[in-house]
Coordinates of C-alpha atoms in Angstrom, one line a residue:
M1 CA 8.8 33.4 29.1
K2 CA 6.3 32.2 27.2
M3 CA 3.5 30.2 29.5
S4 CA 4.0 26.5 29.4
R5 CA 1.9 24.3 26.7
R6 CA 0.3 22.8 29.9
L7 CA -0.9 26.3 31.3
F8 CA -2.2 27.4 27.5
L9 CA -3.9 24.2 27.1
K10 CA -5.3 24.8 30.9
S11 CA -6.3 28.2 29.4
T12 CA -7.9 27.7 25.9
S13 CA -9.7 24.4 26.4
L14 CA -13.3 23.8 26.8
S15 CA -14.3 23.1 30.3
L16 CA -14.4 19.0 30.8
A17 CA -18.0 19.4 31.7
A18 CA -18.8 21.0 28.4
A19 CA -16.7 18.6 26.7
C20 CA -18.9 15.5 28.1
A21 CA -21.9 16.6 25.7
L22 CA -19.9 16.6 22.0
P23 CA -23.2 17.6 20.6
H24 CA -21.4 18.4 17.1
L25 CA -19.5 15.1 16.9
L26 CA -22.8 12.9 18.0
S27 CA -25.4 14.7 15.8
E28 CA -26.6 13.2 12.8
E29 CA -24.7 16.0 11.1
A30 CA -21.3 15.2 12.4
P31 CA -19.3 14.1 9.2
P32 CA -17.6 10.0 9.6
P33 CA -14.4 9.8 10.7
L34 CA -11.3 10.1 8.1
E35 CA -10.4 7.1 6.2
E36 CA -6.9 5.7 7.1
F37 CA -4.5 4.6 4.4
G38 CA -3.2 1.1 3.7
Y39 CA -0.2 0.0 5.3
G40 CA 1.4 -0.4 1.2
D41 CA -0.3 2.9 0.3
V42 CA 2.2 4.5 2.0
Q43 CA 5.6 4.2 1.6
L44 CA 8.6 5.8 3.8
L45 CA 11.6 7.6 2.0
P46 CA 15.3 7.5 4.0
S47 CA 14.8 8.8 7.6
L48 CA 15.0 7.9 11.2
A49 CA 11.6 6.1 10.8
Q50 CA 12.4 4.1 8.2
A51 CA 15.5 3.0 9.5
Q52 CA 13.4 1.5 12.5
F53 CA 10.9 -0.1 10.7
E54 CA 13.4 -2.1 8.4
Q55 CA 15.6 -3.1 11.8
T56 CA 12.7 -3.8 13.8
Q57 CA 11.4 -6.0 11.2
A58 CA 15.0 -7.7 10.2
V59 CA 14.8 -8.6 14.2
L60 CA 11.8 -10.3 13.8
L61 CA 12.2 -12.1 10.4
Q62 CA 15.4 -13.7 12.2
M63 CA 13.7 -15.1 15.1
N64 CA 14.0 -19.1 15.7
V65 CA 10.3 -20.4 15.1
D66 CA 10.7 -23.7 17.4
S67 CA 11.8 -20.4 20.4
L68 CA 8.8 -18.7 19.3
L69 CA 6.8 -22.0 20.1
K70 CA 8.3 -23.1 22.8
P71 CA 6.5 -22.0 26.1
W72 CA 3.2 -23.1 24.7
R73 CA 4.1 -26.6 23.1
L74 CA 5.5 -26.8 26.8
R75 CA 2.2 -26.0 28.3
A76 CA 0.4 -28.4 25.5
G77 CA 2.6 -31.2 26.5
L78 CA 3.7 -31.5 23.2
P79 CA 7.6 -32.0 22.1
A80 CA 9.2 -28.4 22.3
P81 CA 12.5 -28.6 20.0
G82 CA 14.6 -25.5 19.8
P83 CA 16.9 -23.0 22.2
E84 CA 15.5 -20.6 24.6
M85 CA 14.5 -17.2 23.7
G86 CA 15.8 -16.1 27.1
G87 CA 14.2 -12.9 29.2
W88 CA 10.9 -12.6 29.8
Y89 CA 9.5 -15.0 27.1
D90 CA 10.4 -18.2 28.2
E91 CA 8.0 -20.9 30.4
V92 CA 10.3 -21.6 33.5
P93 CA 10.6 -21.6 36.9
L94 CA 10.3 -18.2 37.5
L95 CA 13.3 -16.7 39.8
K96 CA 11.7 -13.3 40.5
T97 CA 13.8 -10.0 40.1
P98 CA 12.5 -6.1 40.5
S99 CA 12.6 -5.9 36.3
G100 CA 10.3 -9.4 36.1
G101 CA 13.3 -12.1 35.6
H102 CA 13.8 -15.4 33.5
G103 CA 10.5 -16.3 32.6
F104 CA 8.5 -13.5 34.2
A105 CA 6.1 -13.7 31.1
P106 CA 6.1 -16.3 28.9
V107 CA 4.9 -16.0 25.1
H108 CA 3.8 -12.4 26.3
S109 CA 4.9 -10.9 23.2
F110 CA 3.6 -13.4 20.7
G111 CA 1.0 -12.0 18.9
Q112 CA 2.5 -8.5 18.7
W113 CA 5.5 -9.9 16.8
I114 CA 2.7 -11.9 14.4
S115 CA 0.9 -8.5 14.3
A116 CA 4.2 -6.3 13.1
L117 CA 5.4 -8.9 10.9
S118 CA 1.6 -9.1 9.5
R119 CA 1.4 -5.2 9.3
G120 CA 5.3 -5.2 7.7
Y121 CA 3.9 -7.4 4.7
A122 CA 1.4 -5.2 4.1
V123 CA 3.9 -2.5 3.7
N124 CA 6.0 -4.5 1.3
R125 CA 4.3 -7.3 -0.2
D126 CA 7.6 -9.2 1.1
L127 CA 7.3 -12.6 0.5
A128 CA 9.4 -14.0 3.2
T129 CA 7.6 -12.0 5.9
R130 CA 4.5 -13.8 5.3
A131 CA 6.0 -17.5 5.1
K132 CA 7.4 -16.2 8.6
V133 CA 3.7 -15.8 10.2
E134 CA 2.3 -18.8 8.1
Q135 CA 4.9 -21.2 9.8
I136 CA 4.2 -19.9 13.0
L137 CA 0.7 -20.1 12.8
A138 CA 1.0 -23.9 11.6
G139 CA 3.1 -24.2 14.5
Y140 CA 0.9 -22.6 16.9
E141 CA -2.5 -24.5 16.2
P142 CA -1.7 -27.6 17.7
A143 CA -0.4 -25.7 20.6
I144 CA -3.5 -24.3 21.4
S145 CA -4.6 -25.3 25.2
G146 CA -6.5 -24.7 27.8
R147 CA -3.3 -25.8 30.0
F148 CA -1.2 -22.4 28.7
Y149 CA -3.8 -20.2 30.5
T150 CA -4.2 -22.3 34.0
N151 CA -2.0 -20.9 36.3
C152 CA -1.2 -18.4 33.9
R153 CA 0.4 -14.8 35.5
F154 CA -1.2 -13.2 32.2
P155 CA -4.1 -14.7 31.5
A156 CA -6.0 -11.4 29.6
Y157 CA -2.6 -10.1 28.8
N158 CA -1.2 -12.8 26.5
Y159 CA -4.9 -13.2 25.3
D160 CA -5.0 -9.8 24.1
K161 CA -1.5 -9.8 22.3
C162 CA -3.1 -13.1 20.6
V163 CA -5.7 -11.3 19.5
S164 CA -3.9 -8.7 18.1
G165 CA -1.7 -11.1 16.1
L166 CA -4.6 -13.3 14.4
I167 CA -6.7 -10.2 13.4
D168 CA -3.5 -8.7 11.6
A169 CA -3.0 -12.4 10.2
H170 CA -6.1 -12.4 9.1
M171 CA -6.7 -9.0 7.7
F172 CA -2.7 -8.4 6.2
C173 CA -1.9 -11.5 5.4
G174 CA -4.6 -13.3 4.3
L175 CA -4.2 -16.5 7.0
D176 CA -6.5 -17.7 9.4
A177 CA -9.4 -16.5 6.9
D178 CA -12.4 -18.6 8.9
H179 CA -11.3 -17.3 11.9
K180 CA -10.6 -21.0 13.3
L181 CA -7.6 -20.0 15.3
L182 CA -8.9 -17.0 16.9
D183 CA -11.6 -19.2 18.1
L184 CA -9.4 -21.8 19.1
T185 CA -7.9 -19.3 21.3
T186 CA -10.7 -17.7 22.5
N187 CA -12.3 -20.7 23.5
A188 CA -8.7 -21.8 25.5
A189 CA -8.6 -18.0 27.5
E190 CA -12.2 -17.1 28.0
P191 CA -12.8 -19.7 31.2
H192 CA -9.3 -18.5 32.5
L193 CA -10.7 -14.8 32.0
P194 CA -12.7 -12.7 35.0
P195 CA -16.5 -12.0 34.7
R196 CA -15.8 -8.1 33.5
A197 CA -12.4 -5.8 34.0
L198 CA -11.2 -5.4 36.8
D199 CA -8.6 -3.0 37.8
R200 CA -5.2 -3.7 38.8
G201 CA -5.3 -4.1 43.0
E202 CA -6.8 -7.0 44.8
P203 CA -9.7 -8.2 43.1
Q204 CA -7.5 -9.8 40.5
R205 CA -5.7 -12.0 43.1
K206 CA -9.0 -13.1 45.0
W207 CA -10.9 -13.9 41.4
R208 CA -8.2 -16.0 40.9
R209 CA -8.2 -17.5 44.1
S210 CA -12.3 -18.0 43.7
I211 CA -11.2 -20.0 40.6
G212 CA -8.5 -22.2 42.4
E213 CA -5.8 -20.7 40.4
K214 CA -2.5 -20.6 42.3
N215 CA -0.4 -18.3 40.1
G216 CA -2.6 -15.4 40.0
V217 CA -0.8 -12.0 39.8
D218 CA -3.1 -8.3 41.1
Y219 CA -2.1 -6.9 37.7
D220 CA -3.4 -8.3 34.7
E221 CA -5.1 -6.3 32.1
S222 CA -8.3 -7.6 31.4
Y223 CA -9.1 -4.0 30.9
T224 CA -7.4 -3.3 27.9
L225 CA -9.2 -6.3 25.8
P226 CA -12.2 -4.7 24.1
E227 CA -10.1 -2.8 21.7
N228 CA -8.7 -5.9 19.4
L229 CA -12.5 -7.8 20.8
F230 CA -14.3 -4.8 18.4
L231 CA -11.9 -4.9 15.8
A232 CA -12.3 -8.6 15.5
W233 CA -16.2 -8.3 15.6
R234 CA -15.4 -5.6 12.6
Q235 CA -13.5 -8.0 10.9
G236 CA -16.9 -10.9 10.7
A237 CA -15.5 -12.9 13.6
G238 CA -18.7 -12.9 15.0
E239 CA -20.8 -11.5 17.4
R240 CA -19.2 -13.2 20.3
Y241 CA -16.0 -11.1 20.0
R242 CA -18.6 -7.9 20.5
T243 CA -20.5 -9.0 23.4
L244 CA -16.6 -10.2 25.2
A245 CA -15.5 -6.2 24.1
S246 CA -18.6 -5.2 26.5
R247 CA -18.1 -7.2 29.4
F248 CA -14.6 -5.9 29.7
L249 CA -15.4 -1.9 29.3
I250 CA -13.9 -0.9 32.6
D251 CA -16.7 1.6 33.0
D252 CA -17.6 2.4 36.7
T253 CA -14.2 2.6 37.6
F254 CA -12.7 4.6 34.9
F255 CA -14.7 5.6 31.8
D256 CA -17.6 6.8 33.8
P257 CA -15.9 9.2 35.7
L258 CA -13.2 10.0 33.1
A259 CA -16.7 11.0 31.0
A260 CA -17.8 13.1 33.4
G261 CA -15.2 15.3 33.8
K262 CA -13.2 13.8 37.0
N263 CA -9.6 13.1 37.0
V264 CA -9.0 9.2 38.0
L265 CA -5.8 8.6 36.2
G266 CA -3.5 9.1 39.2
G267 CA -2.4 6.1 40.8
H268 CA -3.3 3.6 37.5
H269 CA -0.6 2.1 35.6
A270 CA -0.1 4.6 32.7
Y271 CA 0.8 2.7 29.7
S272 CA -2.2 -0.1 30.2
Y273 CA -4.7 2.4 31.0
C274 CA -3.8 4.7 28.3
N275 CA -4.3 1.6 25.9
A276 CA -7.6 1.2 27.5
L277 CA -8.8 4.2 25.9
S278 CA -8.4 2.9 22.8
S279 CA -11.1 0.5 23.6
A280 CA -13.3 3.2 24.8
V281 CA -13.1 4.5 21.5
Q282 CA -13.5 1.4 19.8
A283 CA -16.9 1.3 22.0
Y284 CA -17.7 4.4 20.5
L285 CA -17.0 3.4 16.8
C286 CA -18.4 0.1 17.3
M287 CA -21.9 0.9 19.6
G288 CA -21.6 4.8 19.0
S289 CA -21.7 5.3 22.8
G290 CA -20.9 9.2 23.1
K291 CA -19.9 8.0 26.7
H292 CA -17.2 6.3 26.1
L293 CA -15.9 9.0 23.4
A294 CA -16.6 11.6 26.1
A295 CA -14.7 9.8 28.2
A296 CA -11.3 8.7 25.8
R297 CA -11.4 12.6 24.7
N298 CA -11.3 14.0 28.4
A299 CA -8.5 11.5 29.2
F300 CA -6.5 12.7 26.8
Q301 CA -6.9 16.2 27.8
M302 CA -5.8 15.2 31.2
I303 CA -2.8 13.5 30.2
E304 CA -1.9 16.4 28.2
E305 CA -2.7 19.3 31.1
T306 CA -1.6 17.0 34.6
Q307 CA 0.4 14.4 33.5
S308 CA 3.3 15.3 30.2
F309 CA 6.5 16.2 30.1
A310 CA 7.8 18.4 27.5
T311 CA 8.8 15.6 26.0
G312 CA 5.1 14.5 25.4
G313 CA 5.5 11.3 27.2
W314 CA 4.2 10.4 30.5
G315 CA 4.2 8.0 33.6
P316 CA 7.1 8.3 35.5
N317 CA 7.5 4.7 37.2
E318 CA 5.1 3.5 35.0
E319 CA 1.9 5.4 36.8
F320 CA -0.3 8.6 36.3
V321 CA 0.5 10.9 38.8
A322 CA -1.8 12.7 41.4
P323 CA -3.3 15.9 39.2
D324 CA -1.7 19.1 40.2
S325 CA 1.2 17.9 42.2
S326 CA 4.9 17.9 41.9
A327 CA 5.3 14.4 41.0
L328 CA 6.7 15.3 37.8
Y329 CA 9.0 17.5 39.5
A330 CA 10.2 15.2 42.1
S331 CA 10.6 12.1 39.7
L332 CA 13.7 14.3 38.0
T333 CA 15.5 13.3 41.2
D334 CA 14.0 10.6 42.4
T335 CA 13.8 8.1 39.0
H336 CA 15.6 7.1 35.9
R337 CA 12.1 5.8 34.7
G338 CA 10.4 9.0 33.1
F339 CA 8.3 6.9 30.4
E340 CA 7.8 3.9 29.1
T341 CA 8.7 4.4 25.9
P342 CA 7.9 1.8 23.2
C343 CA 4.4 0.6 24.8
G344 CA 3.6 4.4 25.8
S345 CA 4.1 5.7 22.5
Y346 CA 2.2 1.9 21.2
A347 CA -1.0 3.6 23.2
H348 CA -0.6 7.2 22.7
F349 CA -0.7 6.7 18.9
K350 CA -3.2 4.4 18.8
L351 CA -5.5 7.2 21.0
T352 CA -4.5 10.3 19.1
R353 CA -5.0 8.6 15.9
Y354 CA -8.3 7.4 16.8
L355 CA -9.6 11.0 18.0
L356 CA -7.6 12.8 14.9
R357 CA -9.6 10.7 12.9
I358 CA -13.2 11.4 14.8
T359 CA -12.3 15.5 15.6
R360 CA -10.4 16.1 12.3
D361 CA -8.4 18.1 15.7
G362 CA -5.2 19.4 14.6
R363 CA -4.0 19.2 18.3
Y364 CA -3.7 15.2 18.0
G365 CA -1.5 15.2 15.9
D366 CA 0.5 17.9 17.5
S367 CA 1.0 15.5 20.1
M368 CA 1.3 12.9 18.3
E369 CA 4.4 14.3 17.0
R370 CA 6.1 15.4 20.0
V371 CA 6.0 11.7 21.4
L372 CA 7.5 11.0 18.2
Y373 CA 10.0 13.3 17.8
N374 CA 10.9 13.1 21.6
T375 CA 11.0 9.5 22.9
V376 CA 10.3 6.7 20.7
L377 CA 12.5 7.6 17.2
G378 CA 15.0 7.9 19.3
A379 CA 15.1 4.4 21.3
K380 CA 18.1 1.9 21.1
R381 CA 18.1 -0.4 18.3
L382 CA 15.6 -3.7 19.2
E383 CA 18.7 -6.1 19.1
P384 CA 18.4 -10.3 18.2
D385 CA 19.3 -11.5 21.0
G386 CA 16.7 -9.2 23.4
R387 CA 18.2 -6.2 24.3
A388 CA 15.7 -3.7 24.6
F389 CA 14.9 0.0 25.1
Y390 CA 12.0 0.7 27.8
Y391 CA 12.6 4.0 29.7
S392 CA 13.0 7.5 28.5
D393 CA 15.0 8.8 31.2
Y394 CA 14.0 12.4 32.3
N395 CA 15.9 12.2 35.4
N396 CA 18.8 15.4 36.0
R397 CA 21.7 12.8 35.2
S398 CA 20.3 10.7 32.0
S399 CA 21.0 8.3 30.2
K400 CA 20.1 5.9 27.0
T401 CA 20.0 2.1 28.5
Y402 CA 18.5 -1.5 27.8
F403 CA 16.2 -2.8 29.8
P404 CA 17.9 -5.5 32.5
D405 CA 15.7 -8.3 31.3
R406 CA 16.2 -9.7 27.4
W407 CA 12.7 -9.4 25.8
P408 CA 10.9 -7.6 27.8
C409 CA 6.6 -6.4 27.0
C410 CA 8.6 -3.1 25.0
S411 CA 10.6 -5.6 22.5
G412 CA 6.8 -6.2 21.7
T413 CA 5.2 -2.6 21.2
L414 CA 8.6 -1.2 19.0
P415 CA 8.0 -3.3 16.0
Q416 CA 4.4 -2.2 16.2
V417 CA 5.2 1.6 16.5
A418 CA 7.3 1.2 13.9
A419 CA 4.7 -0.4 11.1
D420 CA 2.5 2.0 12.0
Y421 CA 4.3 5.1 11.2
H422 CA 2.9 4.2 7.8
V423 CA -0.9 5.0 8.9
M424 CA 0.4 8.0 11.1
I425 CA 1.2 10.3 8.1
Y426 CA -1.8 11.0 6.3
F427 CA -5.2 10.3 6.4
R428 CA -8.5 11.4 3.6
D429 CA -12.0 11.8 2.9
P430 CA -14.2 11.3 0.0
R431 CA -13.2 15.3 -0.8
G432 CA -9.5 15.5 0.4
L433 CA -6.1 14.4 2.0
Y434 CA -4.8 15.2 5.6
V435 CA -1.3 15.2 6.0
N436 CA -0.9 14.8 9.3
L437 CA 3.0 14.4 9.9
Y438 CA 5.6 15.6 8.4
L439 CA 8.1 13.1 7.2
P440 CA 9.3 12.0 4.3
S441 CA 7.4 9.6 2.4
Q442 CA 4.6 9.0 -0.6
V443 CA 1.3 8.4 -0.3
Q444 CA -0.6 6.9 -3.3
W445 CA -4.5 6.7 -3.8
T446 CA -7.4 7.1 -6.3
T447 CA -10.1 9.5 -6.5
A448 CA -13.9 8.5 -6.5
D449 CA -13.7 10.1 -10.3
G450 CA -10.3 7.6 -11.1
A451 CA -7.6 10.4 -10.7
Q452 CA -4.2 8.6 -10.1
L453 CA -2.3 10.3 -7.5
S454 CA 0.9 10.5 -5.3
L455 CA 2.1 12.9 -2.6
T456 CA 5.8 12.7 -1.8
Q457 CA 7.3 14.6 0.9
S458 CA 10.6 15.7 1.7
G459 CA 12.5 18.1 4.1
D460 CA 14.2 18.2 7.6
Y461 CA 11.8 18.7 9.5
P462 CA 11.5 19.3 12.7
N463 CA 15.4 20.5 12.6
D464 CA 14.4 22.6 10.1
G465 CA 10.7 24.1 9.4
R466 CA 10.8 23.9 5.6
V467 CA 8.7 20.4 3.9
H468 CA 8.4 20.4 0.2
F469 CA 5.6 18.3 -1.7
Q470 CA 5.3 17.1 -5.0
L471 CA 2.3 15.8 -6.6
N472 CA 2.1 13.7 -9.3
A473 CA -1.1 12.6 -11.4
N474 CA -2.2 10.5 -14.6
R475 CA -4.3 13.9 -15.6
S476 CA -6.1 17.2 -13.3
A477 CA -8.1 16.3 -9.9
T478 CA -10.0 18.7 -7.5
F479 CA -9.9 18.4 -4.1
T480 CA -8.4 19.7 -0.8
L481 CA -5.0 19.1 0.8
W482 CA -5.4 19.8 4.4
L483 CA -1.9 20.4 6.0
R484 CA -1.3 20.2 9.8
I485 CA -0.5 23.8 11.3
P486 CA 1.1 22.7 14.7
A487 CA -0.6 25.1 17.4
W488 CA 3.2 26.1 18.6
S489 CA 3.4 28.0 15.3
A490 CA 2.4 31.7 15.8
V491 CA 0.5 33.8 12.9
G492 CA 2.8 35.5 10.9
T493 CA 5.8 32.5 11.7
R494 CA 4.1 30.0 8.9
T495 CA 4.4 30.5 5.2
L496 CA 2.5 28.3 2.4
R497 CA 3.8 28.2 -1.5
V498 CA 1.9 26.5 -4.3
N499 CA 4.4 26.5 -7.5
G500 CA 6.1 29.6 -5.8
A501 CA 3.2 31.5 -5.7
P502 CA 1.7 32.5 -1.9
V503 CA -1.3 31.3 -0.9
A504 CA -3.4 32.0 2.2
L505 CA -3.7 30.1 5.1
K506 CA -7.6 28.8 5.3
M507 CA -7.3 27.4 9.3
N508 CA -9.8 25.0 10.0
S509 CA -9.6 23.3 13.5
G510 CA -5.1 23.1 13.4
F511 CA -5.7 22.3 9.7
A512 CA -4.9 24.7 6.6
A513 CA -6.9 24.2 3.5
I514 CA -6.1 24.4 -0.3
E515 CA -8.8 23.7 -2.6
R516 CA -8.1 23.9 -5.7
T517 CA -7.7 21.7 -9.0
W518 CA -4.1 20.2 -9.1
V519 CA -2.2 18.9 -11.7
D520 CA 0.6 16.4 -12.1
G521 CA 3.8 18.3 -11.0
D522 CA 2.5 20.9 -8.7
Q523 CA 5.0 21.8 -5.7
I524 CA 3.7 22.8 -2.2
E525 CA 6.0 24.3 0.0
L526 CA 5.0 24.8 3.6
T527 CA 7.4 26.8 6.0
L528 CA 6.8 26.7 9.6
L529 CA 9.5 29.1 12.0
M530 CA 10.6 27.6 14.9
P531 CA 11.5 29.9 17.7
L532 CA 13.5 28.5 21.1
E533 CA 10.8 28.4 23.8
L534 CA 11.0 27.1 27.6
E535 CA 8.4 25.0 29.1
S536 CA 8.2 24.9 32.9
I537 CA 7.8 21.3 34.7
D538 CA 4.9 22.6 36.2
P539 CA 3.3 25.9 37.3
A540 CA 5.2 25.1 41.3
H541 CA 8.5 25.0 39.4
R542 CA 8.4 28.0 36.5
D543 CA 12.1 28.2 36.8
T544 CA 12.7 24.7 36.0
V545 CA 12.5 24.1 32.1
A546 CA 12.8 22.2 28.7
L547 CA 13.9 24.3 26.1
V548 CA 11.9 23.3 23.2
R549 CA 12.2 24.3 19.2
G550 CA 8.8 24.3 17.4
P551 CA 8.3 20.5 18.7
L552 CA 11.5 19.5 19.3
V553 CA 13.3 19.2 22.9
L554 CA 16.6 19.9 23.1
F555 CA 18.0 17.7 26.1
A556 CA 21.1 19.6 28.1
L557 CA 24.4 17.8 27.6
D558 CA 25.9 19.6 30.2
E559 CA 25.8 17.9 33.6
D560 CA 24.4 21.2 35.6
P561 CA 23.9 23.9 33.0
R562 CA 22.9 27.4 34.5
L563 CA 21.6 29.4 32.2
T564 CA 19.6 32.7 32.4
R565 CA 16.4 33.0 30.3
T566 CA 18.2 35.2 28.0
Q567 CA 21.2 32.9 27.7
A568 CA 19.1 29.7 27.2
Q569 CA 17.1 31.1 24.1
T570 CA 21.0 32.3 22.5
A571 CA 21.1 28.7 21.6
E572 CA 22.0 27.7 18.2
R573 CA 22.7 24.8 15.5
V574 CA 26.1 23.7 15.2
P575 CA 27.1 21.5 12.0
D576 CA 27.8 18.1 14.5
G577 CA 23.7 18.7 15.0
T578 CA 24.0 19.9 18.4
W579 CA 23.0 23.1 20.1
H580 CA 25.3 25.8 21.9
T581 CA 24.5 28.2 23.4
A582 CA 26.8 31.8 24.0
A583 CA 27.6 30.9 27.4
G584 CA 28.8 27.4 26.6
V585 CA 26.2 25.4 26.9
R586 CA 25.7 22.1 24.7
F587 CA 21.9 20.3 23.7
A588 CA 20.8 18.2 21.7
P589 CA 17.5 16.7 20.2
F590 CA 16.7 12.6 22.1
V591 CA 17.1 11.2 18.4
A592 CA 20.9 12.2 18.4
I593 CA 21.7 11.2 21.8
D594 CA 23.7 7.7 21.8
Q595 CA 26.0 7.2 25.4
E596 CA 26.1 10.8 26.3
T597 CA 25.0 12.0 30.2
Y598 CA 22.0 14.4 29.6
R599 CA 19.0 16.4 31.4
T600 CA 16.1 17.2 29.9
Y601 CA 14.7 20.0 32.6
S602 CA 17.3 22.8 33.7
K603 CA 17.2 25.4 36.6
L604 CA 17.0 28.9 35.4
G605 CA 19.4 31.3 37.3
F606 CA 18.9 35.1 37.8
E607 CA 19.1 37.5 34.9

């Protein structure tokens, strides 16, 4: 058996202390970050990703606007017609339950839904989508009031989501052109925000009591605020937002020790503190802070090496675990809450996207595809009544279920994740195009000298290792095409052909470069062999393994599979899409599992 991915990463990565210096990134010679394509520049072709995007957009489009605005209007003392949404979303006296309860977080996902609709409009230019956003914002303006944030359980959390929605409505729908609604929202929320970013815990509750508010809890998320505030500043909303962003950088207890190479992740809420790492990257992009970039890079490395299951997911029971412990192993029997899936993947995709753009390192794309194919792409559908998929279950007796409460937080992030598939696949710089993910799609762009190009990719990746590309161009164009070659793909197991002729792979930081003059109709074919591998849960439990093929984890469908290493590696795919071993044990990828009971890790027997 090859060493596990976690051990491989530990054996090949630079020391964290050395990485903190980042001389090659912070020097004047460092290239600027890769450019994202616009949402509308990329079209998803028929696939699970396209279906998830279209289905989540459809749910948002049919939402009742009065129901969305009802909690805002009630708190502002305005007439509030329309039915309640249900679940976490409503403004009602809370009857607390272990999962939150009805009225747990009024309007918590309001801004996220505006964000997802705005990004959806940027993709498809559907006028009904823009009209929906415009209608929601027209009703929101008169309901903006500081009364909403008074005695609010999660003022920073709600404000952050509203900022996200408003800056996306501005950017993609052309609404709130002068940032009036953003300013009104900030005026209403700011008196109820702490003077600095507060860790979860007693300081939150103590601060809320100090300003005379009764409804404080100990886990509001002020430390996630800077990312969207920096983005608002970059949109031209004013210096106020960069100042606010700087105020909420959680330096003393989080970014400073991370930048110094100290792993302080253990015990922190996994999703929200991963989300905070995107704030650190924005501090680098907006203020040139090398410390914050070092914190983000080091934290990502720590998440990969000390926190991640084979799926790429992390955070059992929503917490990062103590490094070098057996906590991930223990979670296989003591919880069904393995990974907070839509929320966690949203934070993970943002962080890896930022770091890939800055470093041009394919390792971030490798991590992205692990999470994509083994977690969120296999989430159960978001339903119009608010049923939402929340946790990927990695227990030894797992199942896919809906969250007990309607409209939980993952009902806000899943539509954002699905829209963001459009900006995760391709990147560019003045000299070329980078292909990061292998998803059926088409990207269109115009070169600096006016050539109009499109690249269409097809294939059944990751079930099959062959990916096909076709270039269409109005005239010839010289540029470099960069294709990510995953780290799991060994030398000698990958081939590249252009118009049928083999091409040598010239590798640079996980990408293969093809520099040539391209013409209309050029064909590219990448083939990656995908041997079966076994990945241990941790070094202390090397015989507890996940079966992995390329980026794809295969989940056992038998209750207690007993396999040797040799038997596990005999699995072959059968026509129904499952995998069978010579010993008769069945496996399936996460996206193919519906009602079946499954397990992620199996205990190997003796040869």
